[in-house]
Amino acid sequence: MANLSSEFLGIKSPNPFWLASAPPTDKAYNVNRAFEAGWGGAVWKTLGEDPPIVNVSGPRYGVSYGNDRRVSGFNNIELITDRPLGVNLAEMRQVKRDWSDRALVASVMLPMEEASWARYVPMIEDTGVDAFELNLGCPHGMSERGMGAAVGQVPEYIQRATEGCKKYACIPVIVKLTPNVADILPPARAARAGGADAVSLINTVNSIMRVDYDTLSMYPATDGMGSHGGYCGPGVKPIALHMIAEIARSRDTADLPISGIGGITDWRDAVDHLALGAANVQVCTAVMVYGFKIIDDLRDGLNNFLDEKGMSAVSELVGKAVPSVTDWQYLNLNHIEKASINQDLCISCGRCHLVCEDVSHQAITCEVNGERCFEVIDEACVGCNLCVSICPVEGCMTMKQLSSGTDPRTGQAIVNEKADWTTHPNNPMRGK
Amino acid sequence: MGMTEQAPADIRPGRLGKAEIVANFSEMHPPLSRPEALIEADRCYFCFDAPCTTACPTGIDVPGFIQKIRSDNVRGSAQTILSENIMGGMCSRVCPTEVLCEQVCVRNTLEDRPVRIGLLQRYATDSIIENGLQLFQRKESTGKRIAVVGAGPASLSCAHRLASLGHRVTVFNRDEKPGGLNEYGIAAYKTVDDFAQKEVDYILEIGSIDVRNGASLGVDFSLADLRKEYDAVFLGFGMAGVNDLSLGNGLAKGVIDAVEYISRLRQAADKSELPVGRKVLVIGGGMTAIDVAVQSKFLGAEEVTIAYRRGAQQMGASRLEQEHALTSGVCIRHWLAPERLLLSAGRLSAVRFEHTHLNSSGKLQGSGEYCELDADIVFTAIGQRVLWDTLGDTAKLLELAQARIAVDENRKTSLPDVWAGGDCVDGGEDLTVSAVQDGKLAAIDIDRYLRRIMDVGE
Ligand SMILES: Cc1cc2nc3c(=O)[nH]c(=O)nc-3n(C[C@H](O)[C@H](O)[C@H](O)COP(=O)(O)OP(=O)(O)OC[C@H]3O[C@@H](n4cnc5c(N)ncnc54)[C@H](O)[C@@H]3O)c2cc1C
Ligand SMILES: Cc1cc2nc3c(=O)[nH]c(=O)nc-3n(C[C@H](O)[C@H](O)[C@H](O)COP(=O)(O)O)c2cc1C
Ligand code: SF4
């Protein structure tokens, strides 16, 4: 059995799965249930100054479904905590006392003034929490007040907020980044420059779910009107992974510990985050859809995976895939693959032919010797893998590498040395 | 009434309570609910050149209509179905999909469970027909008039297509109600709640179709009359006759034509009033044999046996239909050829069979061994035929093949202005869906023919 216990910024937790700051961590009742179920840590629902903000009393959530009503994306217009600060702090103190082996992190969103850091940071730290997380990413409601994403989108503000918090905090400070930026690196660098101990990402993505087909108004709506919300759940995972990998592989941010957030539903999603550079992970939507019990699959799925890979601790997995991420211009242009169909598994649906014919390079037959039959035409296949991607039968279509002879499509000999765009004759910038 | 005239106690109505009979005749395959349909639609792979479409005799774009169910475009889905097959609603209930579209579904290769195409088709068409949403309009009138004989699937499909193309149609129908075997033949549990008439109403709503019930070719008018009066004629009179057992000792009391009995059953407002035997024997191996056996069982017959002279493989009824009979409590005996009716006091009491097998050259042969099966009622279901002697001059004017009407690939007969389709033509499959296709193809060809005449006339 691999060891799932995790240490993030020196904070120990029995496993690397924390609950992200959100409704599941809104109050002691929920967090107690989560810890009973086995969650390794929780980032408390973001705290703010009194008087607390006020949420709408109508729909806060919008969801996209598959036909079986399986949730594929989730959006919300919930603000930070709507309970008085004192109530939250008292509960946090009690929870930390009752669950000393779990990680408890205080998420905060405070006005950008020295006075507020000076006042609130020590007060919150006094509850016994293990770290702060600066919420600089809430995409709705708060940014209009000059907090949340409004801060998180301006690197200079990120740095200032981080410095402000660090100045008064004795415990580590994690900066939670918003994905609502063109490039995640400037915000990450700013956090680092401000003295952040780690970054966590992503917060939610600005979004509108859809319209109501009856009223032709935005959906969901409160009294006929709606406002954009934050998108999260399975649909945002690829966005999160890209941003995490960028921070993990960039020279000036690579040493910044990352807490990975975004679209984690099962252990494989967690493996993606960890292998691309996150040292631990946080979960929100999956718990809002399926409840705390999913921690069972997250834990033993990851455990079994580590065992199969011969890894004894989560830390061995962290960042494993980072060296495989590069810029397009460094991809080996001499590497040739062709699609291949295992005729024993083929069910003859013909979708590969259809998509290659309609979209790609007309490289799959629909008939051989007058019979319905789908075969790859190597002379035309560019190896794009569209067919392999959409084949409904797992393992039926694969990509096969050509390692000797000539490529039947180009008639050129297969070269085993690597050559990329930077050296390609067609590249006008070559050698410049 | 004398003793001998009286029906013996073993053939009587009400063998089961009314409620039980009603429950027995409830729907065989209940429709899909919306969530079920959406999930089932997700199972479709949207194949290239889809095998199900090729297997459907009417060539419905199956992946196309399923895609539309998936996106909640039910109206578009019904349009896709009904524009190829105006009886897509009835077909979704009665098509032996296990040997048509669903047999070739690629899901069978993967998991032995095809997409339930028939039920999805029903989901789409029911919503349109039950909500009375008319999807079809007539084209500009051509002034041409066509006589259509019969009001079964072939004729109504032809009439609808002709009307939509702008022609005027008169339907001459022998029965009291339109619909043909949809109304009088199909097993009751396949089409409940008077669906056959609802569908007919939907079809006729397009207008320009004048239906005259109780009007018989060969009795009230002749083919020559129709040709004189109309620009073109379509014949879809089905097969009114049932093959005899020809067992020498005539039609004993207790020997009943299965099709005739089913038609009475379909028309009975209260099925518990139908008399049924305690021991029922069905001779035949097709859909009719299965239907009369199962429905007898549902009416309360204690022992129902189908005796077929060949094996399970050769039965006209599909494997699924055979299984349905077996699970309904019907016993199926193979390799038994009826040899003689056994009578007692002038009434049927049993049938003597000879065991059969295939000889070395693959021909059916009696083995010389015999057995007897007791029966109060024997249903004959050994195939139907066209009753040519009731149809006046028709047979004389037309070229026939296998005692049915010979037609070309456009369903045109040997006469330049007469088309035919459905059970009465040679080479058909004797299915509702193929009758619909025949009517459609004929209408398209009739339209071509009439427009050619119009062009020449101008
Ligand atoms: C008991 C039974 C069960 C069946 N079950 C199924 C099933 O489950 N699925 C399936 O696909 N198929 C089934 N079939 C077959 C299917 O019903 C037929 O293939 C189909 O109805 C043929 O259509 P049609 O239009 O050719 O003829 P029919 O449906 O037979 O219609 C003939 C029409 O012609 C009229 N007519 C007859 N003679 C004259 C005349 N002289 N003048 C004017 N009108 C006339 C009749 O009144 C009727 O309206 C079954 C058949 C039977 C007998
Ligand atoms: C209803 C809801 C409320 C949220 N509230 C907060 C919040 O108060 N503070 C915060 O930092 N993030 C908040 N988030 C963002 C989540 O913590 C998390 O970053 C995001 O949902 C992505 O993770 P997921 O895909 O696992 O849900 C909220 C998310 C949801 C769905
Ligand atoms: S009409 Fe019948 S065979 Fe054709 S798709 Fe529909 S159910 Fe299948």
PDB file of C-alpha atoms in Angstrom, chain B residues 157-278:
ATOM      1  CA  SER B 157     -49.375   5.076 -48.046  1.00  0.00           C
ATOM      2  CA  CYS B 158     -49.942   5.441 -51.787  1.00  0.00           C
ATOM      3  CA  ALA B 159     -52.958   7.711 -51.307  1.00  0.00           C
ATOM      4  CA  HIS B 160     -51.120   9.979 -48.862  1.00  0.00           C
ATOM      5  CA  ARG B 161     -48.107  10.403 -51.098  1.00  0.00           C
ATOM      6  CA  LEU B 162     -50.317  11.066 -54.129  1.00  0.00           C
ATOM      7  CA  ALA B 163     -52.354  13.652 -52.232  1.00  0.00           C
ATOM      8  CA  SER B 164     -49.207  15.374 -50.987  1.00  0.00           C
ATOM      9  CA  LEU B 165     -47.976  15.558 -54.577  1.00  0.00           C
ATOM     10  CA  GLY B 166     -51.156  17.404 -55.555  1.00  0.00           C
ATOM     11  CA  HIS B 167     -53.363  14.645 -56.951  1.00  0.00           C
ATOM     12  CA  ARG B 168     -56.936  13.729 -56.016  1.00  0.00           C
ATOM     13  CA  VAL B 169     -57.493  10.249 -54.698  1.00  0.00           C
ATOM     14  CA  THR B 170     -60.565   8.069 -54.288  1.00  0.00           C
ATOM     15  CA  VAL B 171     -60.119   5.049 -52.047  1.00  0.00           C
ATOM     16  CA  PHE B 172     -62.446   2.084 -52.583  1.00  0.00           C
ATOM     17  CA  ASN B 173     -62.428  -0.123 -49.524  1.00  0.00           C
ATOM     18  CA  ARG B 174     -64.308  -3.381 -49.024  1.00  0.00           C
ATOM     19  CA  ASP B 175     -64.180  -3.261 -45.205  1.00  0.00           C
ATOM     20  CA  GLU B 176     -66.335  -1.062 -43.033  1.00  0.00           C
ATOM     21  CA  LYS B 177     -63.325   0.744 -41.661  1.00  0.00           C
ATOM     22  CA  PRO B 178     -60.095   1.809 -43.316  1.00  0.00           C
ATOM     23  CA  GLY B 179     -56.752   0.468 -42.141  1.00  0.00           C
ATOM     24  CA  GLY B 180     -56.727  -3.058 -43.583  1.00  0.00           C
ATOM     25  CA  LEU B 181     -54.953  -5.527 -41.346  1.00  0.00           C
ATOM     26  CA  ASN B 182     -53.769  -2.697 -39.090  1.00  0.00           C
ATOM     27  CA  GLU B 183     -57.406  -2.496 -38.031  1.00  0.00           C
ATOM     28  CA  TYR B 184     -58.447  -6.127 -38.450  1.00  0.00           C
ATOM     29  CA  GLY B 185     -55.337  -8.291 -38.265  1.00  0.00           C
ATOM     30  CA  ILE B 186     -52.441  -7.112 -36.122  1.00  0.00           C
ATOM     31  CA  ALA B 187     -52.386  -8.626 -32.632  1.00  0.00           C
ATOM     32  CA  ALA B 188     -54.447  -6.550 -30.216  1.00  0.00           C
ATOM     33  CA  TYR B 189     -51.626  -6.163 -27.670  1.00  0.00           C
ATOM     34  CA  LYS B 190     -49.368  -4.591 -30.298  1.00  0.00           C
ATOM     35  CA  THR B 191     -51.701  -1.719 -31.058  1.00  0.00           C
ATOM     36  CA  VAL B 192     -53.927  -0.598 -28.223  1.00  0.00           C
ATOM     37  CA  ASP B 193     -56.202   2.411 -27.736  1.00  0.00           C
ATOM     38  CA  ASP B 194     -57.534   2.429 -31.281  1.00  0.00           C
ATOM     39  CA  PHE B 195     -54.194   3.613 -32.634  1.00  0.00           C
ATOM     40  CA  ALA B 196     -54.922   2.225 -36.114  1.00  0.00           C
ATOM     41  CA  GLN B 197     -57.837   4.640 -36.586  1.00  0.00           C
ATOM     42  CA  LYS B 198     -55.936   7.564 -35.058  1.00  0.00           C
ATOM     43  CA  GLU B 199     -53.197   6.984 -37.595  1.00  0.00           C
ATOM     44  CA  VAL B 200     -55.668   6.696 -40.457  1.00  0.00           C
ATOM     45  CA  ASP B 201     -57.244   9.998 -39.371  1.00  0.00           C
ATOM     46  CA  TYR B 202     -53.823  11.626 -39.338  1.00  0.00           C
ATOM     47  CA  ILE B 203     -53.105  10.341 -42.836  1.00  0.00           C
ATOM     48  CA  LEU B 204     -56.456  11.456 -44.239  1.00  0.00           C
ATOM     49  CA  GLU B 205     -56.156  14.892 -42.659  1.00  0.00           C
ATOM     50  CA  ILE B 206     -53.939  15.932 -45.546  1.00  0.00           C
ATOM     51  CA  GLY B 207     -57.134  16.219 -47.625  1.00  0.00           C
ATOM     52  CA  SER B 208     -57.975  15.325 -51.224  1.00  0.00           C
ATOM     53  CA  ILE B 209     -58.494  11.685 -50.238  1.00  0.00           C
ATOM     54  CA  ASP B 210     -62.078  10.490 -50.519  1.00  0.00           C
ATOM     55  CA  VAL B 211     -62.610   7.145 -48.778  1.00  0.00           C
ATOM     56  CA  ARG B 212     -65.554   4.956 -49.766  1.00  0.00           C
ATOM     57  CA  ASN B 213     -65.941   2.083 -47.362  1.00  0.00           C
ATOM     58  CA  GLY B 214     -67.979  -0.985 -48.273  1.00  0.00           C
ATOM     59  CA  ALA B 215     -67.059  -0.660 -51.936  1.00  0.00           C
ATOM     60  CA  SER B 216     -65.651  -3.891 -53.438  1.00  0.00           C
ATOM     61  CA  LEU B 217     -63.727  -4.416 -56.609  1.00  0.00           C
ATOM     62  CA  GLY B 218     -65.359  -7.283 -58.487  1.00  0.00           C
ATOM     63  CA  VAL B 219     -68.736  -6.599 -56.914  1.00  0.00           C
ATOM     64  CA  ASP B 220     -69.495  -2.888 -57.111  1.00  0.00           C
ATOM     65  CA  PHE B 221     -67.119  -2.037 -59.945  1.00  0.00           C
ATOM     66  CA  SER B 222     -64.499  -3.604 -62.162  1.00  0.00           C
ATOM     67  CA  LEU B 223     -60.902  -2.781 -62.932  1.00  0.00           C
ATOM     68  CA  ALA B 224     -61.991  -1.792 -66.434  1.00  0.00           C
ATOM     69  CA  ASP B 225     -64.440   0.727 -64.903  1.00  0.00           C
ATOM     70  CA  LEU B 226     -61.701   2.286 -62.812  1.00  0.00           C
ATOM     71  CA  ARG B 227     -59.302   2.551 -65.734  1.00  0.00           C
ATOM     72  CA  LYS B 228     -61.961   4.295 -67.757  1.00  0.00           C
ATOM     73  CA  GLU B 229     -62.846   6.793 -65.070  1.00  0.00           C
ATOM     74  CA  TYR B 230     -59.463   7.595 -63.482  1.00  0.00           C
ATOM     75  CA  ASP B 231     -56.066   8.738 -64.698  1.00  0.00           C
ATOM     76  CA  ALA B 232     -54.345   5.909 -62.862  1.00  0.00           C
ATOM     77  CA  VAL B 233     -55.206   2.984 -60.569  1.00  0.00           C
ATOM     78  CA  PHE B 234     -53.443   1.484 -57.557  1.00  0.00           C
ATOM     79  CA  LEU B 235     -54.402  -1.989 -56.314  1.00  0.00           C
ATOM     80  CA  GLY B 236     -53.744  -2.828 -52.654  1.00  0.00           C
ATOM     81  CA  PHE B 237     -56.453  -5.317 -51.842  1.00  0.00           C
ATOM     82  CA  GLY B 238     -54.259  -7.671 -49.792  1.00  0.00           C
ATOM     83  CA  MET B 239     -55.086 -11.329 -49.529  1.00  0.00           C
ATOM     84  CA  ALA B 240     -58.645 -11.998 -48.512  1.00  0.00           C
ATOM     85  CA  GLY B 241     -58.473 -15.794 -48.689  1.00  0.00           C
ATOM     86  CA  VAL B 242     -56.980 -18.295 -46.287  1.00  0.00           C
ATOM     87  CA  ASN B 243     -55.388 -21.515 -47.447  1.00  0.00           C
ATOM     88  CA  ASP B 244     -57.388 -24.668 -46.627  1.00  0.00           C
ATOM     89  CA  LEU B 245     -55.986 -27.523 -44.637  1.00  0.00           C
ATOM     90  CA  SER B 246     -57.353 -29.784 -47.412  1.00  0.00           C
ATOM     91  CA  LEU B 247     -57.565 -32.779 -45.147  1.00  0.00           C
ATOM     92  CA  GLY B 248     -60.340 -34.446 -47.062  1.00  0.00           C
ATOM     93  CA  ASN B 249     -63.036 -34.447 -44.407  1.00  0.00           C
ATOM     94  CA  GLY B 250     -64.162 -30.930 -45.133  1.00  0.00           C
ATOM     95  CA  LEU B 251     -64.684 -28.052 -42.823  1.00  0.00           C
ATOM     96  CA  ALA B 252     -65.701 -29.692 -39.608  1.00  0.00           C
ATOM     97  CA  LYS B 253     -67.253 -27.599 -36.896  1.00  0.00           C
ATOM     98  CA  GLY B 254     -64.482 -26.305 -34.713  1.00  0.00           C
ATOM     99  CA  VAL B 255     -62.067 -25.623 -37.562  1.00  0.00           C
ATOM    100  CA  ILE B 256     -61.685 -21.862 -37.739  1.00  0.00           C
ATOM    101  CA  ASP B 257     -59.793 -19.526 -40.040  1.00  0.00           C
ATOM    102  CA  ALA B 258     -57.327 -17.741 -37.749  1.00  0.00           C
ATOM    103  CA  VAL B 259     -57.402 -14.444 -39.639  1.00  0.00           C
ATOM    104  CA  GLU B 260     -61.173 -14.299 -39.460  1.00  0.00           C
ATOM    105  CA  TYR B 261     -61.130 -15.009 -35.729  1.00  0.00           C
ATOM    106  CA  ILE B 262     -58.486 -12.367 -35.080  1.00  0.00           C
ATOM    107  CA  SER B 263     -60.530  -9.836 -36.985  1.00  0.00           C
ATOM    108  CA  ARG B 264     -63.514 -10.563 -34.727  1.00  0.00           C
ATOM    109  CA  LEU B 265     -61.257 -10.264 -31.719  1.00  0.00           C
ATOM    110  CA  ARG B 266     -59.887  -6.922 -32.894  1.00  0.00           C
ATOM    111  CA  GLN B 267     -63.386  -5.557 -33.363  1.00  0.00           C
ATOM    112  CA  ALA B 268     -64.836  -6.906 -30.089  1.00  0.00           C
ATOM    113  CA  ALA B 269     -65.513  -4.060 -27.668  1.00  0.00           C
ATOM    114  CA  ASP B 270     -65.485  -6.545 -24.798  1.00  0.00           C
ATOM    115  CA  LYS B 271     -63.065  -9.385 -25.360  1.00  0.00           C
ATOM    116  CA  SER B 272     -64.474 -11.440 -22.507  1.00  0.00           C
ATOM    117  CA  GLU B 273     -67.518 -12.075 -24.717  1.00  0.00           C
ATOM    118  CA  LEU B 274     -65.450 -13.990 -27.265  1.00  0.00           C
ATOM    119  CA  PRO B 275     -65.839 -17.764 -27.082  1.00  0.00           C
ATOM    120  CA  VAL B 276     -62.619 -19.710 -26.825  1.00  0.00           C
ATOM    121  CA  GLY B 277     -61.827 -23.416 -26.473  1.00  0.00           C
ATOM    122  CA  ARG B 278     -60.328 -25.161 -23.483  1.00  0.00           C
TER     123      ARG B 278
END
